[in-house]
mmCIF file of C-alpha atoms (C1' of nucleotides) in Angstrom:
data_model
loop_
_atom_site.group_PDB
_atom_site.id
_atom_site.type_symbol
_atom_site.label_atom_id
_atom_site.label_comp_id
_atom_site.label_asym_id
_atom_site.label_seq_id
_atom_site.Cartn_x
_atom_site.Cartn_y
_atom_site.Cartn_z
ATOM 1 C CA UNK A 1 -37.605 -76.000 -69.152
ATOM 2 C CA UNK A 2 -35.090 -73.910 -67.269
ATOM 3 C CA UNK A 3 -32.543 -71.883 -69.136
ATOM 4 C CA UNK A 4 -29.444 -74.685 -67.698
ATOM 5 C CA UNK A 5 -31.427 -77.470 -69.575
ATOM 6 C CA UNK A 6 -32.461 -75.214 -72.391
ATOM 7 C CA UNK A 7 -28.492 -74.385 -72.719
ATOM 8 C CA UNK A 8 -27.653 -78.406 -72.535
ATOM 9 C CA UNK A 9 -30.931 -78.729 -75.210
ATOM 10 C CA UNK A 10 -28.659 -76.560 -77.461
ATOM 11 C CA UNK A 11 -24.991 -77.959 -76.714
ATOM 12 C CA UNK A 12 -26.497 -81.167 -78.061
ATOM 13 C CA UNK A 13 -28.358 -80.059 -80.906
ATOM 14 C CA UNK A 14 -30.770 -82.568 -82.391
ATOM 15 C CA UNK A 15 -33.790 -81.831 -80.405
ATOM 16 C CA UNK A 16 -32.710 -83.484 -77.265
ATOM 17 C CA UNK A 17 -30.523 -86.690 -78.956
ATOM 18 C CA UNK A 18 -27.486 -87.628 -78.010
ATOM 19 C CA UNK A 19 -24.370 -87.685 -80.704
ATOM 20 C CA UNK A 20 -23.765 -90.734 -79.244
ATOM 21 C CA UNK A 21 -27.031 -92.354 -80.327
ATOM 22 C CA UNK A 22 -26.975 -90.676 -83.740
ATOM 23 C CA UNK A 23 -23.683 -92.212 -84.487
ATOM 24 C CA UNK A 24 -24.148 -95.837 -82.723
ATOM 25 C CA UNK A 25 -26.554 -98.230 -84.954
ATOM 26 C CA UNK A 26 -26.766 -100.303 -82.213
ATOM 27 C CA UNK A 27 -28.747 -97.875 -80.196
ATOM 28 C CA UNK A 28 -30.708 -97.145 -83.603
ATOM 29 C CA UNK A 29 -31.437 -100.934 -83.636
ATOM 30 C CA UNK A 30 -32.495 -100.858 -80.283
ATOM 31 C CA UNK A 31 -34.987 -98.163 -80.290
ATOM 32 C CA UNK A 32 -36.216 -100.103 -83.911
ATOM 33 C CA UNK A 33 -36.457 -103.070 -81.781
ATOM 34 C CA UNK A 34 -38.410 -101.558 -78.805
ATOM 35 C CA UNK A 35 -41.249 -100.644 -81.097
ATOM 36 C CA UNK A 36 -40.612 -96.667 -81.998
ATOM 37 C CA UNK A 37 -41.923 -95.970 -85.311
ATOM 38 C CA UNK A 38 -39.512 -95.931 -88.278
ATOM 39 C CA UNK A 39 -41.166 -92.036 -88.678
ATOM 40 C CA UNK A 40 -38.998 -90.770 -85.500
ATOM 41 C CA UNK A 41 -35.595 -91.715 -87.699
ATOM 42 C CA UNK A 42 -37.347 -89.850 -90.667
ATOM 43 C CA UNK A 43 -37.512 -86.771 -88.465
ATOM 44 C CA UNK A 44 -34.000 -87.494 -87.134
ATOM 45 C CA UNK A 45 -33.023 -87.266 -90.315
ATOM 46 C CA UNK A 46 -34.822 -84.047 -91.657
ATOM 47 C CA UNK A 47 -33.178 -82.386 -88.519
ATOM 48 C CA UNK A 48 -30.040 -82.963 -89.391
ATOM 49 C CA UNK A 49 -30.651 -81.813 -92.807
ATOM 50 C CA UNK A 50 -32.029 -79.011 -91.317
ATOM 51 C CA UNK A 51 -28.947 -77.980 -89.662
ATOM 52 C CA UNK A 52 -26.800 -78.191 -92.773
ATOM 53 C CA UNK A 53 -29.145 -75.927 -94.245
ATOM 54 C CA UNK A 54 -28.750 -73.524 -92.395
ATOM 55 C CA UNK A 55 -26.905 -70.148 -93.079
ATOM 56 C CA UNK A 56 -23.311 -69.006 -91.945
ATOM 57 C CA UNK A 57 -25.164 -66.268 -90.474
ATOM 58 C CA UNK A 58 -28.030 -68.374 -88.732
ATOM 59 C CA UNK A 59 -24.778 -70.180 -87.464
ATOM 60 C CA UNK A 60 -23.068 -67.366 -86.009
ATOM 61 C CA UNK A 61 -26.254 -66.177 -84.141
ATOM 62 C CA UNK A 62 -26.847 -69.301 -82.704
ATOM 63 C CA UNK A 63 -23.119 -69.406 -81.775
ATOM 64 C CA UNK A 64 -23.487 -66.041 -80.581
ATOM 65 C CA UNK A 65 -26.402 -66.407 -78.388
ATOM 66 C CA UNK A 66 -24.560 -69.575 -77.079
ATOM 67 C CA UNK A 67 -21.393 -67.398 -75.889
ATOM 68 C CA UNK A 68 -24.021 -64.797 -74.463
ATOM 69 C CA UNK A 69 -25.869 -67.536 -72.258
ATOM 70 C CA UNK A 70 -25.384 -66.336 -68.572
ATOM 71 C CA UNK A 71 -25.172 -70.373 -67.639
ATOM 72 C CA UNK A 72 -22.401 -70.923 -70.816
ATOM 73 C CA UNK A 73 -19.105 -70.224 -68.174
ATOM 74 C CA UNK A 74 -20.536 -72.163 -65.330
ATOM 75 C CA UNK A 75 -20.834 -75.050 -67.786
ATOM 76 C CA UNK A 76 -17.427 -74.154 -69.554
ATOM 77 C CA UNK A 77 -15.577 -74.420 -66.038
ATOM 78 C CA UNK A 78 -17.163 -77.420 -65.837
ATOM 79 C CA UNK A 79 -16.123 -79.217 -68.579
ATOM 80 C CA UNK A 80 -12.640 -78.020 -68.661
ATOM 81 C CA UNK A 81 -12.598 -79.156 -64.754
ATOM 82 C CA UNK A 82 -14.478 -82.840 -66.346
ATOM 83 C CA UNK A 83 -11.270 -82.414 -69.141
ATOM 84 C CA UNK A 84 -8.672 -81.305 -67.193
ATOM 85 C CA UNK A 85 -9.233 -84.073 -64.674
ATOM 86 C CA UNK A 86 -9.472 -87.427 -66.941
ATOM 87 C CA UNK A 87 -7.432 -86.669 -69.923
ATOM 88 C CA UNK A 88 -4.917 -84.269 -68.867
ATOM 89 C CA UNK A 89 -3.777 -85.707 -65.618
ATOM 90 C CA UNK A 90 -2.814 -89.102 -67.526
ATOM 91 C CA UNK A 91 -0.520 -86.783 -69.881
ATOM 92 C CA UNK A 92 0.787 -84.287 -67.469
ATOM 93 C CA UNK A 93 3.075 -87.117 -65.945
ATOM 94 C CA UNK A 94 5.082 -88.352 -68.962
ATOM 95 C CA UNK A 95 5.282 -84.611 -70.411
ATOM 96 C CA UNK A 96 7.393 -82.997 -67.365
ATOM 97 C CA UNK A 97 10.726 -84.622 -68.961
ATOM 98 C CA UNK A 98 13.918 -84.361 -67.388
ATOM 99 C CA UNK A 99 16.104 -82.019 -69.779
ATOM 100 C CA UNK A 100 17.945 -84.566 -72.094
ATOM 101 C CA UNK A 101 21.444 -85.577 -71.722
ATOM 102 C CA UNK A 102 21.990 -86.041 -75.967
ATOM 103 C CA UNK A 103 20.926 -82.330 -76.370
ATOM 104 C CA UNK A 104 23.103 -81.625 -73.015
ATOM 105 C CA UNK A 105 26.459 -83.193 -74.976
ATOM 106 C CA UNK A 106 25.669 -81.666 -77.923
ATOM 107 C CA UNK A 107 25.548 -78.192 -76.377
ATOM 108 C CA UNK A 108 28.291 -79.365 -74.154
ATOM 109 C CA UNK A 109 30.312 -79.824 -77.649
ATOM 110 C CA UNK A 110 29.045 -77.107 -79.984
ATOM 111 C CA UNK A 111 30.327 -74.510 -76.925
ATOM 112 C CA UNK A 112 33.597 -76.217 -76.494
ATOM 113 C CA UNK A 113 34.051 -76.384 -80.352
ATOM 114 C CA UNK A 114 32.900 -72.485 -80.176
ATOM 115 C CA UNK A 115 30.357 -73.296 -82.460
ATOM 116 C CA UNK A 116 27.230 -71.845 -80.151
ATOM 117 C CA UNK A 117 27.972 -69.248 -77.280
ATOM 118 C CA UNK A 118 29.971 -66.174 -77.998
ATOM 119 C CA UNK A 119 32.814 -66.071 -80.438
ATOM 120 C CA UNK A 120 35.854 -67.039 -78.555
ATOM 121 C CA UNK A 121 39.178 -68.668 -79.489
ATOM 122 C CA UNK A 122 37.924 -72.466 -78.350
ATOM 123 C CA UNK A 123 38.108 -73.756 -82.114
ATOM 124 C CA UNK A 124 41.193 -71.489 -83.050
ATOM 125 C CA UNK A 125 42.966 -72.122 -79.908
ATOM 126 C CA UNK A 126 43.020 -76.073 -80.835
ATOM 127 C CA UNK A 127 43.161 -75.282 -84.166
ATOM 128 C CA UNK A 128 46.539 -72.918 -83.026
ATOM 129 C CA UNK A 129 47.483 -76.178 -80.476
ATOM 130 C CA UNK A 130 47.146 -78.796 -83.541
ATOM 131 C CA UNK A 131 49.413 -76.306 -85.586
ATOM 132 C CA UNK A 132 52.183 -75.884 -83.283
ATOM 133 C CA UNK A 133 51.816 -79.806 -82.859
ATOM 134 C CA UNK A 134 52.574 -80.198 -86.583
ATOM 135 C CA UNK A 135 55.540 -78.700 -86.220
ATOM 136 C CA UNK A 136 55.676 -77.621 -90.158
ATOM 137 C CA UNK A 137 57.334 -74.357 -91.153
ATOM 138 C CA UNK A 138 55.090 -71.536 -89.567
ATOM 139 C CA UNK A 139 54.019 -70.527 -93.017
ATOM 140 C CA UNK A 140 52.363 -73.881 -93.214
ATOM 141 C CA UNK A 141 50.511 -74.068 -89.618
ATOM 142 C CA UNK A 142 49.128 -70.698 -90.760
ATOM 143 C CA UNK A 143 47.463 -71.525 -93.522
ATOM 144 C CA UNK A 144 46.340 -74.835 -91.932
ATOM 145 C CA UNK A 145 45.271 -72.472 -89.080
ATOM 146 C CA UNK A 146 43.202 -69.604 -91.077
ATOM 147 C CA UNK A 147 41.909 -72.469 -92.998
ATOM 148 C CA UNK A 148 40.538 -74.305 -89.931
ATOM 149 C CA UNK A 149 38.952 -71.253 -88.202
ATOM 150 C CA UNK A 150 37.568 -70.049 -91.605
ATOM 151 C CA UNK A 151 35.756 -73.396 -92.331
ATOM 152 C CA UNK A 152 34.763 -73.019 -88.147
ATOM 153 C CA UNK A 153 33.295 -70.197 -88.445
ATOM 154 C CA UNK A 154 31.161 -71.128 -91.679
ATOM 155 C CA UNK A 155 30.063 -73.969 -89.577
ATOM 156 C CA UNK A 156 29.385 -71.354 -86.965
ATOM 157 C CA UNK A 157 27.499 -69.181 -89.719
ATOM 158 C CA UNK A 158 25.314 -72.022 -90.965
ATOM 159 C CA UNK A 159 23.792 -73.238 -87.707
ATOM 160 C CA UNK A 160 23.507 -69.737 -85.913
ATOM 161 C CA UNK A 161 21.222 -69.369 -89.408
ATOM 162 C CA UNK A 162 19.795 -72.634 -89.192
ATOM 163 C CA UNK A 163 18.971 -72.441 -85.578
ATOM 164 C CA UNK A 164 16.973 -68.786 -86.153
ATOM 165 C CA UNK A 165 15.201 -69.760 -89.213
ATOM 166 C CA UNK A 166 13.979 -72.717 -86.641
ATOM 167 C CA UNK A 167 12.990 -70.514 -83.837
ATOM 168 C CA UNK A 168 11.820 -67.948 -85.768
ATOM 169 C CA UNK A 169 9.462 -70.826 -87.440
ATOM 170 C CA UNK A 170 8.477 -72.228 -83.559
ATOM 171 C CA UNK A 171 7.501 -69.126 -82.777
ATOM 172 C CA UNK A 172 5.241 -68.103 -85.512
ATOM 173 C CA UNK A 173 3.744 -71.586 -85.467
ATOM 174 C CA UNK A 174 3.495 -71.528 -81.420
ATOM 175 C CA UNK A 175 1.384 -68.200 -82.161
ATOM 176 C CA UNK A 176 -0.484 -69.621 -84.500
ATOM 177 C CA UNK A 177 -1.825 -72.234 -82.938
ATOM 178 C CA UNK A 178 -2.014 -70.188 -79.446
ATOM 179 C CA UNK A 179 -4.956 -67.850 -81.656
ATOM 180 C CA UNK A 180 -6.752 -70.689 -82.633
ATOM 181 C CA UNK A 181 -6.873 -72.301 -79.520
ATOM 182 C CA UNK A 182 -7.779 -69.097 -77.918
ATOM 183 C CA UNK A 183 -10.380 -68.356 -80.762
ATOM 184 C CA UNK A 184 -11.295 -71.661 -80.397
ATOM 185 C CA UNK A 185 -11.700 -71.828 -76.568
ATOM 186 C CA UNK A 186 -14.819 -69.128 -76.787
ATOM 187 C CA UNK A 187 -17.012 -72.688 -78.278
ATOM 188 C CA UNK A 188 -15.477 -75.414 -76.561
ATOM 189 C CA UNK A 189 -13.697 -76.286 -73.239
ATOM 190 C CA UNK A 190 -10.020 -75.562 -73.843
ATOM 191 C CA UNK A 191 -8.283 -74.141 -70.373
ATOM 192 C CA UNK A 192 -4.855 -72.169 -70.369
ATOM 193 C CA UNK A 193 -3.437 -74.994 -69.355
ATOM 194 C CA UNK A 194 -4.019 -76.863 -72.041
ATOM 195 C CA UNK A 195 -3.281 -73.837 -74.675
ATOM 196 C CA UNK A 196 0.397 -74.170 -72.474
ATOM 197 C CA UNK A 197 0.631 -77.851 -72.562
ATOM 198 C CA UNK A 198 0.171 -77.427 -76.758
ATOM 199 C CA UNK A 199 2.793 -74.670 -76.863
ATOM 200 C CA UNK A 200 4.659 -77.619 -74.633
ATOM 201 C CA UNK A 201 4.389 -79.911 -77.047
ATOM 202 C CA UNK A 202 5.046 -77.771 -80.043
ATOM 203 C CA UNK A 203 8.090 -77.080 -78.425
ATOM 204 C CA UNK A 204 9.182 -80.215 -77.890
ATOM 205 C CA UNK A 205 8.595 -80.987 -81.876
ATOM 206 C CA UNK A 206 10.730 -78.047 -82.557
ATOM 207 C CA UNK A 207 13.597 -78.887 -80.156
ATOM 208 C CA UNK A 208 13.579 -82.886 -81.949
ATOM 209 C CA UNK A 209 14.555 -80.530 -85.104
ATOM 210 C CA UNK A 210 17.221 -78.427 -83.282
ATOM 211 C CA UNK A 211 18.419 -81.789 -82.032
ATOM 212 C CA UNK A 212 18.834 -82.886 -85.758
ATOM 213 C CA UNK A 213 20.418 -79.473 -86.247
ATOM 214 C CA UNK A 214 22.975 -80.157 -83.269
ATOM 215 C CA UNK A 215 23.974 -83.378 -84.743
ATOM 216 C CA UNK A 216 24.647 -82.310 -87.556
ATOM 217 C CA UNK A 217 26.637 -80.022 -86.999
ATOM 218 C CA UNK A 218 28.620 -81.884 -84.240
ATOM 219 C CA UNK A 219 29.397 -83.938 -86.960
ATOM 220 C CA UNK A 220 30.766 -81.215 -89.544
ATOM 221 C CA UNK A 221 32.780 -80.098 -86.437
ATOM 222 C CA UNK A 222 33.919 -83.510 -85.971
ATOM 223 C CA UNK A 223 34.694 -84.014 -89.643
ATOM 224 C CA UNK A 224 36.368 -80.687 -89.677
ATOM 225 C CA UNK A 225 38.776 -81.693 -86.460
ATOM 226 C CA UNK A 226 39.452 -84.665 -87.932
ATOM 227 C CA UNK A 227 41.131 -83.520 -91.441
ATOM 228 C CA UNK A 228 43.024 -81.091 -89.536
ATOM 229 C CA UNK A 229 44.298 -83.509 -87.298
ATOM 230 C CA UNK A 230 45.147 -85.623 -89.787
ATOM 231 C CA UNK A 231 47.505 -83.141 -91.001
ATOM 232 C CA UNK A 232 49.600 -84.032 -87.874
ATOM 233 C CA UNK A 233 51.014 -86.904 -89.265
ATOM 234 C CA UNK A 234 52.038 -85.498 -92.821
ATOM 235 C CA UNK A 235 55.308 -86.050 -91.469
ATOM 236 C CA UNK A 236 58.032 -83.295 -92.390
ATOM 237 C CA UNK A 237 61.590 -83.879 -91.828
ATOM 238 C CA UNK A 238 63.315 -81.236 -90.094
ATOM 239 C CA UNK A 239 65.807 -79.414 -91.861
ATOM 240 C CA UNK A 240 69.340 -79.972 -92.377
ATOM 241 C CA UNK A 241 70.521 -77.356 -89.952
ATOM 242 C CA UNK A 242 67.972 -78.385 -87.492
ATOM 243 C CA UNK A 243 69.274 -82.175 -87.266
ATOM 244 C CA UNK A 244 72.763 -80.973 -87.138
ATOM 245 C CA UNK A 245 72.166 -78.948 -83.974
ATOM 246 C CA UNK A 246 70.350 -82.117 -82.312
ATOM 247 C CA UNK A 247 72.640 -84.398 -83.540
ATOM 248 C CA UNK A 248 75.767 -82.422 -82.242
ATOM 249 C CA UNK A 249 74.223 -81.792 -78.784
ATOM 250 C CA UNK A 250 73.339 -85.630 -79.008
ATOM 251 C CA UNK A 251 76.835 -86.848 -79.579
ATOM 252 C CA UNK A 252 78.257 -84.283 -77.332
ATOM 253 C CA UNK A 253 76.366 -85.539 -74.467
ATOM 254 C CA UNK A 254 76.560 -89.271 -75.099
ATOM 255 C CA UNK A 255 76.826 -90.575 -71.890
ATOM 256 C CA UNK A 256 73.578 -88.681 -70.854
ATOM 257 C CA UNK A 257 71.565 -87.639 -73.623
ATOM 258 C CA UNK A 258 68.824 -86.398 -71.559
ATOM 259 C CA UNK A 259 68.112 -82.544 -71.689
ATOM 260 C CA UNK A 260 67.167 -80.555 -69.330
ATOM 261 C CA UNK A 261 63.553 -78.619 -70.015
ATOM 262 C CA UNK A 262 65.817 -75.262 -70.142
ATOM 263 C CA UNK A 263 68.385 -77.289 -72.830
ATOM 264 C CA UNK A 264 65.293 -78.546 -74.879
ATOM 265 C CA UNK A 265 63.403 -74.723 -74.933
ATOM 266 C CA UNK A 266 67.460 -73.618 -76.223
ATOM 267 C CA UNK A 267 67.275 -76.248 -78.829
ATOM 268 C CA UNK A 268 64.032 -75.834 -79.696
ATOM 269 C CA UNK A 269 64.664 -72.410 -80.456
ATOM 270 C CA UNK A 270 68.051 -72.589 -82.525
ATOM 271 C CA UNK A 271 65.667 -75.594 -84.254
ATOM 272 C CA UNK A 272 62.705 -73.765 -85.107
ATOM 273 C CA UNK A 273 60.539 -76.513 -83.761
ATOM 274 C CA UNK A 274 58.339 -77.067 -80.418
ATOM 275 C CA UNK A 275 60.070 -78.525 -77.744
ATOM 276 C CA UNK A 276 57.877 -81.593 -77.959
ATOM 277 C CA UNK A 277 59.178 -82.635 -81.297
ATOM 278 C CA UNK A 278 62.965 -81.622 -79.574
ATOM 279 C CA UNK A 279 61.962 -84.514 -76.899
ATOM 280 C CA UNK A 280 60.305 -86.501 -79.147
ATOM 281 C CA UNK A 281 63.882 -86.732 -81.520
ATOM 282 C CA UNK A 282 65.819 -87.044 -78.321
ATOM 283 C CA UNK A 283 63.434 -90.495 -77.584
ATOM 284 C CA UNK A 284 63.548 -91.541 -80.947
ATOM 285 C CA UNK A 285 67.512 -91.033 -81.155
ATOM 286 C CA UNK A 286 68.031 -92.682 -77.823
ATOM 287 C CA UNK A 287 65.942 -95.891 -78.706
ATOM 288 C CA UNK A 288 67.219 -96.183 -82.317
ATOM 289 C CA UNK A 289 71.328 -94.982 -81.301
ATOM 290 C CA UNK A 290 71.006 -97.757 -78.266
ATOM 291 C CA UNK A 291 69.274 -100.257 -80.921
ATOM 292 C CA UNK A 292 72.035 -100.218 -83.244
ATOM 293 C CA UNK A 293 74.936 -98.582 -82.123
ATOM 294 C CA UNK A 294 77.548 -100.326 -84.521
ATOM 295 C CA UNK A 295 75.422 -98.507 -87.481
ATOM 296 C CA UNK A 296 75.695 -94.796 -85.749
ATOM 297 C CA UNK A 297 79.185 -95.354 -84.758
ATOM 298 C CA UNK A 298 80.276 -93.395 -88.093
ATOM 299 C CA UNK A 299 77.705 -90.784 -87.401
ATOM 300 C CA UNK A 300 78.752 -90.512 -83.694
ATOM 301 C CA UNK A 301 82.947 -90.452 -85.249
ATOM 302 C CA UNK A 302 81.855 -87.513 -87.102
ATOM 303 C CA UNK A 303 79.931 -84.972 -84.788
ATOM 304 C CA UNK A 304 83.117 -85.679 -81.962
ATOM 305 C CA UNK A 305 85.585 -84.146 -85.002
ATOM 306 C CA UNK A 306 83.043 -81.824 -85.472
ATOM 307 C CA UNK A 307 82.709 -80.809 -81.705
ATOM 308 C CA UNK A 308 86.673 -80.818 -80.778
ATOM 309 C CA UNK A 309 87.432 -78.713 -84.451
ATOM 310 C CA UNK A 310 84.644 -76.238 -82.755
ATOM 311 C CA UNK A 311 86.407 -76.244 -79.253
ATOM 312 C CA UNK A 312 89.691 -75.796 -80.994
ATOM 313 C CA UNK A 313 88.421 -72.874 -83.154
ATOM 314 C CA UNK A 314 86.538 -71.467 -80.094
ATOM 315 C CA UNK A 315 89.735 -72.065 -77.630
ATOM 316 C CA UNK A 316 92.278 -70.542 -80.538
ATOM 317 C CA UNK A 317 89.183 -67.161 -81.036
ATOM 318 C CA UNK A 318 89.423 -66.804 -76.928
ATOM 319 C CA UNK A 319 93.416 -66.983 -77.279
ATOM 320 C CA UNK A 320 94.041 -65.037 -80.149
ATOM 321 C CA UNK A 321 91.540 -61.961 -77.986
ATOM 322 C CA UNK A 322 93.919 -62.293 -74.953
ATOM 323 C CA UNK A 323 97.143 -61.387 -77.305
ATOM 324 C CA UNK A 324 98.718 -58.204 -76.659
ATOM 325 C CA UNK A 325 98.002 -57.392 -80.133
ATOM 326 C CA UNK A 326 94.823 -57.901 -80.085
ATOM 327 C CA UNK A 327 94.676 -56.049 -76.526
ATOM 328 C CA UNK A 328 96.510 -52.780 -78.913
ATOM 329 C CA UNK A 329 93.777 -53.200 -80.926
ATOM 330 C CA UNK A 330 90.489 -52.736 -78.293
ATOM 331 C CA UNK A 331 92.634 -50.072 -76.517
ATOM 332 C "C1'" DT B 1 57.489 -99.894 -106.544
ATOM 333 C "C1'" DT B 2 60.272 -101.023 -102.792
ATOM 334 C "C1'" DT B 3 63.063 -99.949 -99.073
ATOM 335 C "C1'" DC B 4 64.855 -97.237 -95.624
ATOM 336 C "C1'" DA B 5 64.839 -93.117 -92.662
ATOM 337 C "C1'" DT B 6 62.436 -90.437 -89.585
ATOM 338 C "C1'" DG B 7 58.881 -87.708 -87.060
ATOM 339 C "C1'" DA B 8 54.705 -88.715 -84.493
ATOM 340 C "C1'" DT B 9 51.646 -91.457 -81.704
ATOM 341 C "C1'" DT B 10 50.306 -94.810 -78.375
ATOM 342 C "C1'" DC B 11 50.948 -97.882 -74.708
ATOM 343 C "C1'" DT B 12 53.619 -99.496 -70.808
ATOM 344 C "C1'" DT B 13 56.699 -98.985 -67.053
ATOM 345 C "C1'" DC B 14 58.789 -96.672 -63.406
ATOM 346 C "C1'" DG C 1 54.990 -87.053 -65.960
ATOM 347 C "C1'" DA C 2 59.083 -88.687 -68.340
ATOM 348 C "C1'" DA C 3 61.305 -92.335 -70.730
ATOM 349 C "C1'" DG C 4 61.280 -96.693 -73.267
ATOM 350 C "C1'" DA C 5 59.410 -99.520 -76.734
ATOM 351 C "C1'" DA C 6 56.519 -100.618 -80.479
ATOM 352 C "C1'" DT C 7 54.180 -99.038 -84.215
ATOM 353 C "C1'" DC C 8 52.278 -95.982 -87.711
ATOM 354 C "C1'" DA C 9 52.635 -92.924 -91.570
ATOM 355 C "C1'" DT C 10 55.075 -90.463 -94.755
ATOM 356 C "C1'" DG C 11 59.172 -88.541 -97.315
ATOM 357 C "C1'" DA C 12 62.957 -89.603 -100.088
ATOM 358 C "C1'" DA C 13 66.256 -92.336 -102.408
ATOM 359 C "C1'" DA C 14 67.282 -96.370 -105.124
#
DNA sequence: TTTCATGATTCTTC
DNA sequence: GAAGAATCATGAAA
């Protein structure tokens, strides 16, 4: 017997019987059936006890004089080329995914939310654009403001966590099984390839969880954006001062009520409001004035008095500084 | 609780 | 993109 079929003799244990015949009564039958005498499955038998019998350290020695065969990597290359080529090439196809476009919008979203990335003003900036859109007192878009980036950035806190414990966890499991395999790989046909295609799909198991992670969090985020939104439609009315300055500029300019983008940024100002809420009273006014004139009549009575008692007391100011007494007194 | 006033939003038109 | 129109949502008064 020459050492390759001595080294075959010992892969398959059992004296020269295949596995397969051990395990298939069928082929049991058969040989009973052929005529072999019921004493070769008593021996079969007593071998296999045998080999349970054995020590750990018989075991090892046998496993060590298997590694220390001079024909054992020949063979190994062999049946990792057998493996490699039957069922490895029917995986490698499906496993070469394209990356996929639910993790892509979550990523897309977490970084415009400035939830993952670097720190950077994306969720305070429309946190500080939905404020100034409310239009409340600035005390109030503040608050709403700090509270919005504060309950961001837990957000922020809880998945950077999340997401480490899980790659911390990937990677201690990827190692894991990576030494096994490897340990492993010194009995039986396992090729770097495949230790890589395991890490592959280890990964893969890991980045289902991230994905869970991402949603998650997206919709916290979402959640989040929504309440403060909300807040945009707690409707405050302006105050009294505020009105009377849009109302007097309204009446004033009756027969074209349309400000200019310099008059609105004025108003705006004397206001205390955003210049969108200055054109969105100027719309309202215009629809609601033209709708029922007859009711805003009195209204409209009342800012002209207003505006010609201002003239008057403006015009009477501008005389009163051009008379010679007043002249005495700046000299 | 109801009603009205009013700021904001959304859709359409120009 | 601005304005008009309709509508929503909420504050405040009755």
């Amino acid at each position: 017997m020459d050492d390759q079929t001595r080294m075959m003799t010992g892969l398959t244990g059992l004296g020269g019987l295949a596995q397969a015949d051990v395990g298939d009564p069928d082929s049991v039958r058969k040989q009973q059936s052929l005529g072999q005498p019921q004493q070769d499955i008593g021996d079969i038998l007593q071998q296999i006890m045998a080999i349970t019998d054995e020590s750990l350290d018989e075991a090892q020695a046998r496993k060590h004089a298997l590694n220390c065969h001079r024909m054992k990597p020949a063979l190994f290359s062999v049946l990792c080329e057998i493996k490699e080529k039957t069922v490895l090439s029917i995986r490698g196809v499906q496993e070469e995914d394209p990356p996929d476009p639910q993790i892509m919008r979550l990523d897309n979203m977490l970084l415009a939310e400035g939830v993952s990335g670097p720190e950077k003003g994306g969720g305070s900036a429309a946190a500080a654009a939905a404020a100034a859109a409310a239009g409340g007192s600035p005390t109030d878009s503040s608050i709403e403001h700090s509270d919005y980036r504060a309950k961001l950035a837990q957000i922020r806190q809880i998945y950077h966590s999340e997401l480490e414990k899980y790659e911390q966890a990937c990677s201690e499991f990827t190692n894991h099984v990576m030494n096994l395999l490897r340990e492993q790989s010194r009995t039986r046909p396992i090729s770097p390839k495949e230790i890589e295609r395991m890490v592959a799909i280890i990964h893969r198991k890991f980045s289902s969880i991230q994905m869970q992670l991402k949603q998650s969090t997206c919709e916290a985020v979402m959640i989040l954006r929504s309440r403060f939104l909300d807040a945009r439609r707690k409707r405050r009315n302006f105050n009294k001062q505020a009105t009377e300055v849009l109302n007097e500029y309204f009446y004033s300019h009756l027969s074209n009520p349309y400000p200019s983008e310099e008059a609105k940024e004025e108003l705006a100002k004397k206001c205390g409001i955003t210049v969108s809420q200055v054109s969105n009273w100027f719309g309202n006014k215009r629809i609601r004035y033209k709708k029922n004139i007859g009711k805003f009549q009195e209204e409209a009575n009342l800012y002209a008095v207003k505006t010609a008692v201002d003239a008057a007391n403006v015009s009477a100011q501008a005389s009163q500084a051009n008379s010679p007494a007043t002249c005495c007194i700046f000299l």
